[in-house]
Coordinates of N, CA and C in Angstrom, one line a residue:
X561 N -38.8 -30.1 31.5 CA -37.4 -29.9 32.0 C -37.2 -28.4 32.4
X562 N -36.6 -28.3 33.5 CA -36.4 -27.4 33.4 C -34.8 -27.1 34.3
X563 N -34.1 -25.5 33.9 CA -32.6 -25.5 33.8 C -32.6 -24.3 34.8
X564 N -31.5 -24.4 35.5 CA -31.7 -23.4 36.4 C -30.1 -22.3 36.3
X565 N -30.4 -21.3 36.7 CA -28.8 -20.3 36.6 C -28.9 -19.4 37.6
X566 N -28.0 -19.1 38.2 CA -27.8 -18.1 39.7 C -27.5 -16.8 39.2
X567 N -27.9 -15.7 39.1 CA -27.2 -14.6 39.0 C -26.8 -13.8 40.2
X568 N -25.8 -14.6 41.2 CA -25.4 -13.8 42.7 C -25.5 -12.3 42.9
X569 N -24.5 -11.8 41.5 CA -24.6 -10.3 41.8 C -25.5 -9.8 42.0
X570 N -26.3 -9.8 41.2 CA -27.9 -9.4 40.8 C -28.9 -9.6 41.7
X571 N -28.8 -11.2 42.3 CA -29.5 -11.5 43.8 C -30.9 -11.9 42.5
X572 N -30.7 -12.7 41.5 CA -32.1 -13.5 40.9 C -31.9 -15.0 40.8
X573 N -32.6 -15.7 40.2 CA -32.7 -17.1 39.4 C -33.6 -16.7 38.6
X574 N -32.4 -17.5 37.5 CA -33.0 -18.0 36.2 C -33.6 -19.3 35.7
X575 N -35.0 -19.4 35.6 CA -35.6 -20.7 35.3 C -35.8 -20.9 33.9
X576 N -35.2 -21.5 33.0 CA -35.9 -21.7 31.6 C -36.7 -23.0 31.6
X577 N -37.7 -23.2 31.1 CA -38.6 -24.0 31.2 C -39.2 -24.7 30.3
X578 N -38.8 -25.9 29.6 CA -39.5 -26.3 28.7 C -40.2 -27.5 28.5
X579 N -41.1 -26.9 28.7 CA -42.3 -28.3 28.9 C -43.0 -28.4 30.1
X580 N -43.0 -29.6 30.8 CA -42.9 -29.6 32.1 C -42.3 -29.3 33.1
X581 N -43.1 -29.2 34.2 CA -42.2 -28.5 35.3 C -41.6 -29.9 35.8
X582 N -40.8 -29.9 36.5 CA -40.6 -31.0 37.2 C -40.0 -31.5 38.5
X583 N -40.2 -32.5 39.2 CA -39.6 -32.3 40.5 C -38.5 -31.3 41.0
X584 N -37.8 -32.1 40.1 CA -36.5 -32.0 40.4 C -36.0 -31.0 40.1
X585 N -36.4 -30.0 39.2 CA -36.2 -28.6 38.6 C -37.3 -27.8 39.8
X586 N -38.0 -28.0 40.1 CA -38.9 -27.0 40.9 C -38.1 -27.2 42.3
X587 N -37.8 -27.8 42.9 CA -37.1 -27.7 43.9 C -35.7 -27.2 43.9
X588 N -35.0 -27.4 42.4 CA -33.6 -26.5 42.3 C -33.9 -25.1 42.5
X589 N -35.3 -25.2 41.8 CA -35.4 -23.4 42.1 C -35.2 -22.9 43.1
X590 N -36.0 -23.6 43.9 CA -36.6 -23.3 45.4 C -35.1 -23.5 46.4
X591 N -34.7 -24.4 45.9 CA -33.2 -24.3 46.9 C -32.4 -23.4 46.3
X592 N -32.3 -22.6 45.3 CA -30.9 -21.8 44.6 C -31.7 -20.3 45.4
X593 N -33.3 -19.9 44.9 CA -33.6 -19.0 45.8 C -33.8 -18.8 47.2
X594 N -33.6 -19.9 48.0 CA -33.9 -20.2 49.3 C -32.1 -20.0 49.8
X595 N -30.8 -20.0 48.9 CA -29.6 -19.9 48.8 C -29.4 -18.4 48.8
X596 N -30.0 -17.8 48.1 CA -29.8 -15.9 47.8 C -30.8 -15.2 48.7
X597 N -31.6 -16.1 49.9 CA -32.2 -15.5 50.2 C -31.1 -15.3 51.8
X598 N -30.4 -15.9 51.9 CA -29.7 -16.1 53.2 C -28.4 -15.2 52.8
X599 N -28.1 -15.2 52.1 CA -27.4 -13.9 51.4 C -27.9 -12.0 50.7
X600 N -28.9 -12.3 50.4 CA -29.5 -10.9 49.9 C -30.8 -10.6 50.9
X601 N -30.7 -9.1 50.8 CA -31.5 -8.3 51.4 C -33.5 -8.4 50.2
X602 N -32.7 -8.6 49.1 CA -34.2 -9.0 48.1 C -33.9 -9.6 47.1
X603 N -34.8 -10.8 46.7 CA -34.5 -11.6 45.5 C -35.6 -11.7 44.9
X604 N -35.2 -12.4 43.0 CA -35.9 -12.2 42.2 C -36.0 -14.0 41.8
X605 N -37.1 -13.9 41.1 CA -37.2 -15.0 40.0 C -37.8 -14.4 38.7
X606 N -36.6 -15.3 37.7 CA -37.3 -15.2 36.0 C -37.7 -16.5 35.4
X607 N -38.5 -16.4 34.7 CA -39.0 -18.0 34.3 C -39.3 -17.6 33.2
X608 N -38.4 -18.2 32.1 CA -38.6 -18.2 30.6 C -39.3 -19.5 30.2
X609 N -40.3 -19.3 29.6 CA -41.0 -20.7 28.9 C -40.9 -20.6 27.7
X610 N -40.1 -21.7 27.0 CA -40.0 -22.0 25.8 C -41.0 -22.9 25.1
X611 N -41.9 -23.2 25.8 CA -42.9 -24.0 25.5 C -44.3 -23.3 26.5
X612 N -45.5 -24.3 26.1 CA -46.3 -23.8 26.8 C -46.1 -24.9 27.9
X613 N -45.7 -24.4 29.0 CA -45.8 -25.6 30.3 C -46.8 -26.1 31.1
X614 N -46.4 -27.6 31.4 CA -47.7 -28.6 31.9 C -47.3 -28.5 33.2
X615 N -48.4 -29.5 33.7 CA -48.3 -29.6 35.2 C -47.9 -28.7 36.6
X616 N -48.1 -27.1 36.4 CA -47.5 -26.0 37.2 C -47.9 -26.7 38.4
X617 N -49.3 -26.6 38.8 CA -49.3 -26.6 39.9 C -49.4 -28.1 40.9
X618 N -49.7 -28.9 40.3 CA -49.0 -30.4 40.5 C -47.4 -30.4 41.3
X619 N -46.9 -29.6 40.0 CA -45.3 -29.5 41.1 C -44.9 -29.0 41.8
X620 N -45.6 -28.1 42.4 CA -45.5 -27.0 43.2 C -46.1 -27.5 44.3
X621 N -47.2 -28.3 43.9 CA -47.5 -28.7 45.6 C -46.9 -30.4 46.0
X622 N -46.0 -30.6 45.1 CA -45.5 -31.7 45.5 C -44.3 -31.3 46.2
X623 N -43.6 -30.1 45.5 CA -42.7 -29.6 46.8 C -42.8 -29.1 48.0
X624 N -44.0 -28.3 48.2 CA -44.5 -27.5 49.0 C -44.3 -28.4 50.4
X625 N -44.6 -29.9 50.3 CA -44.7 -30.3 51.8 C -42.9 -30.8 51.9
X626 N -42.2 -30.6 51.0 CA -40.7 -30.8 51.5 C -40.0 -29.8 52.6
X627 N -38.9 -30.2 53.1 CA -38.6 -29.7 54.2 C -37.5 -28.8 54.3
X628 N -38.2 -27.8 53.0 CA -37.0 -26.6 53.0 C -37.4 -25.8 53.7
X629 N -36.8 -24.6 54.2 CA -37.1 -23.3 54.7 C -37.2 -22.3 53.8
X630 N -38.3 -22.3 53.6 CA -39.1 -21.4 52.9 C -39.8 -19.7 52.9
X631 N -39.7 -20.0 54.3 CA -40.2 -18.5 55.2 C -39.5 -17.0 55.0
X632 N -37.7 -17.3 54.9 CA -37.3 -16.0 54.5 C -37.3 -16.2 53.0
X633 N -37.1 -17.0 52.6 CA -37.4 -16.8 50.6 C -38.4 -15.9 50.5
X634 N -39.4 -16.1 51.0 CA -40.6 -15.6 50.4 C -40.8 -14.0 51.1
X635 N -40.1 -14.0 51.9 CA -40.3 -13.0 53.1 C -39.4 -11.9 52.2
X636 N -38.3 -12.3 51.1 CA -37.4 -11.6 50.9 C -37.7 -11.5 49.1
X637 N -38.5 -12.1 48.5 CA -38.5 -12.0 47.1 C -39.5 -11.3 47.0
X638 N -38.8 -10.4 46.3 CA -39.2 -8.7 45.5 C -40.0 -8.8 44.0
X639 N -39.4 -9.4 43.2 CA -39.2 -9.6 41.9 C -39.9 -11.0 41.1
X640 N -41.2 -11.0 40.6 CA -40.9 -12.7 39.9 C -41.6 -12.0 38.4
X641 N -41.1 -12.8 37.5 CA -41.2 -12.3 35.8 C -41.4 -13.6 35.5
X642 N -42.1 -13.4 33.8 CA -42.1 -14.9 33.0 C -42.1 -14.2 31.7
X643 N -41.0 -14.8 30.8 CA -40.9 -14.4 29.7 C -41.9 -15.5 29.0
X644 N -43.0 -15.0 28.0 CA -43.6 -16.5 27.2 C -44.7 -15.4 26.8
X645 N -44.6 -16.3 25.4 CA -45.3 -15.6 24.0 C -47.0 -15.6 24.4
X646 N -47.4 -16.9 24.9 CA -49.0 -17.1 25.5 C -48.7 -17.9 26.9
X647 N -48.6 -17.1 27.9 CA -48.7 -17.5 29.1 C -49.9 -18.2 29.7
X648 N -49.6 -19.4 30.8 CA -51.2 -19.9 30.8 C -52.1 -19.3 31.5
X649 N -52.9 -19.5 31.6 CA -54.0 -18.9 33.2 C -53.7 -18.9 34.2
X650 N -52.9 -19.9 34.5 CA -52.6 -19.9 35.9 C -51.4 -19.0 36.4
X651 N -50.6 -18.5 35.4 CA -49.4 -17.8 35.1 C -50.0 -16.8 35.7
X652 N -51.2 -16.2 34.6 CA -51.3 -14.7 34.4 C -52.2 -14.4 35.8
X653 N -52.6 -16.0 36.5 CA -53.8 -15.4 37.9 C -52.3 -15.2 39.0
X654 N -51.4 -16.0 38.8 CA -50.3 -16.1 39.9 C -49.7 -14.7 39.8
X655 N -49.6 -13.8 38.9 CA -49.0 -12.6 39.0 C -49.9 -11.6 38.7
X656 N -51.3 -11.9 38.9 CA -52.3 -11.2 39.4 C -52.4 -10.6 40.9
X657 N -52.4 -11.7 41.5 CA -52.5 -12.4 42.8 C -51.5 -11.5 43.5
X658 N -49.9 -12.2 43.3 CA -49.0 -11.3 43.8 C -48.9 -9.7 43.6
X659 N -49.5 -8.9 43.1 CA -49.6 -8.1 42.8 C -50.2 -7.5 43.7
X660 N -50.8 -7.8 44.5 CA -51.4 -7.4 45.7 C -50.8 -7.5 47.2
X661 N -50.1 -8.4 47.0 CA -48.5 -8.4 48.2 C -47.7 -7.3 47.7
X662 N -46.7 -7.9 48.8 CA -45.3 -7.0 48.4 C -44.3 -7.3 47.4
X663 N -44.7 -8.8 46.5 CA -44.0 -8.9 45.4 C -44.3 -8.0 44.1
X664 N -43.7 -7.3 43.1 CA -43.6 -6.9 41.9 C -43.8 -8.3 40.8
X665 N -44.6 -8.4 40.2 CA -44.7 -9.2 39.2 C -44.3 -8.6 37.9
X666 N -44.2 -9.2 36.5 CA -44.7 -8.9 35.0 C -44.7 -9.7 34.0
X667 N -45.3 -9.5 33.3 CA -45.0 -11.2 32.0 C -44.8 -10.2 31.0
X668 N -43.7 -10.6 30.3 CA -42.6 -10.1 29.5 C -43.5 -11.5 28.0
X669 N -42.8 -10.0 26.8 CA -43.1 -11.6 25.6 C -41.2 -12.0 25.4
X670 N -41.7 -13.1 24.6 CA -40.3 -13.6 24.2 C -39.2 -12.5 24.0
X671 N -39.3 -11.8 23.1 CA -38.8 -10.9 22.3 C -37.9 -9.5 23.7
X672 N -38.9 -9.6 24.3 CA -37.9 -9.1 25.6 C -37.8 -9.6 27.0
X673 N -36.6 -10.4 26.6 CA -36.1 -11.2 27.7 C -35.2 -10.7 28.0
X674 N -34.2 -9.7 27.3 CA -33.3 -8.9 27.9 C -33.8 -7.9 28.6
X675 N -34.8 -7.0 28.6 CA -35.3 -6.1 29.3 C -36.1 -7.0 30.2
X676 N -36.6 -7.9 31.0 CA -37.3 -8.8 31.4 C -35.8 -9.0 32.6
X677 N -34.6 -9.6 31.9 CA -33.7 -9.9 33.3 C -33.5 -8.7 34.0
X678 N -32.9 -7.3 32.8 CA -32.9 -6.0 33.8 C -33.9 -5.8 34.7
X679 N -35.2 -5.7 34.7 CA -36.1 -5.5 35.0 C -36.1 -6.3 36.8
X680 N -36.2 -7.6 36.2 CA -35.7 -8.5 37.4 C -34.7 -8.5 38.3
X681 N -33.6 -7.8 38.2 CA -32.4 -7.8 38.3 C -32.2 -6.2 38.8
X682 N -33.6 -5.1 39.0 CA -33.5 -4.3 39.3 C -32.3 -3.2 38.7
X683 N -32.0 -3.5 37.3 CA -31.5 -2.1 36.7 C -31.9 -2.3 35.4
X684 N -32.7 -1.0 35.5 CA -33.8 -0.3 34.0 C -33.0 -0.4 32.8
X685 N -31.5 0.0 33.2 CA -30.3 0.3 31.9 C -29.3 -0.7 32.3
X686 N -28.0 -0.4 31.7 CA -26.5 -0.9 31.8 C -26.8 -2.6 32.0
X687 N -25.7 -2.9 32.3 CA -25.1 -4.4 31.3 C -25.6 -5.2 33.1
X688 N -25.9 -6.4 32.6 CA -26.0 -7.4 33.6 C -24.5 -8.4 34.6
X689 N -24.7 -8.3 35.3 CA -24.0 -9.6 35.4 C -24.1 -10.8 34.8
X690 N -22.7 -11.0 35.6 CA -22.4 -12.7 34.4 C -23.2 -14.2 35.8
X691 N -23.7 -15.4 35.1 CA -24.0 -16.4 36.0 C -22.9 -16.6 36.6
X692 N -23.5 -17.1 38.3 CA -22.8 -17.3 39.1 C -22.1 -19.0 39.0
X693 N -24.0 -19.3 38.7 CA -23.7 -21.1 38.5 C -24.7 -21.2 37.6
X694 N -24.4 -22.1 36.7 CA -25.5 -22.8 35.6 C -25.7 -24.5 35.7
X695 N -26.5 -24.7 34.8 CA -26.3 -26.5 34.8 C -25.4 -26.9 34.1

C-alpha cells in the first residue's frame, strides 16, 4: 500500500510505503509529480518505507506503458530520497544510477526523516511546509 501527500510549497511528493508497491499508488505518484511538474521549475520525490517493499520493479513497469506524460516530470525532478532502515538492492542500485544524471539522490535511515524531507524539499534548516493534499 502505498499513501501519497503533495507538498506544493516545497514542489515534492511524499510516498509512504508499506509493503507493496502497487498499481494504483505508483501511478498516484506518477500523476501528483507529473502535477508539480507543470507547475514547478524542479521537483522532488520522498519514499518512506515502513516495511521492506515487494514488487518495485513489477510496478513500475506496469505503469511505464500508461499514457501519462512523463517527459517533463523527469526532465524537471531534482531531488529523489528514501527513508528505510535496510533499503533493498534495487533501491540502493536506483540511486546509484541516478547519481550520474542530473538528479540528486540519498537514502536517509528511519530516524531521519525530518532532515530527509528538508533535504528534499531543498532547505538544510527552518520549518517545512504544511501538505497541500493527503489521502
Amino acid at each position: 500500500m502505498i499513501t501519497v501527500t503533495v507538498y506544493e510549497q516545497d514542489a515534492y511528493v511524499e510516498a509512504a510505503v508499506y509493503g507493496a508497491y502497487t498499481d494504483e499508488g505508483v501511478t498516484q505518484v506518477v500523476q501528483a509529480l507529473s502535477d508539480l511538474a507543470t507547475r514547478h521549475d524542479a521537483i522532488g520525490e520522498l519514499e518512506i518505507h515502513h516495511m521492506r517493499p515487494t514488487n518495485t520493479m513489477s510496478a513500475i513497469a506496469r505503469w511505464s506503458g500508461k499514457s501519462l506524460n512523463v517527459e517533463e516530470m523527469l526532465r524537471k525532478w531534482k531531488r529523489y530520497a528514501v527513508v528505510a532502515d535496510d533499503p533493498p538492492l534495487v533501491l540502493r542500485a536506483v540511486a546509484a544510477l541516478a547519481k550520474a544524471g542530473r538528479m540528486e539522490t540519498r537514502i536517509f535511515p528511519m530516524h531521519e526523516v525530518e532532515e530527509a524531507r528538508r533535504w528534499v524539499a531543498g532547505k538544510p534548516s527552518g520549518r517545512l511546509s504544511v501538505p497541500t493534499s493527503s489521502p
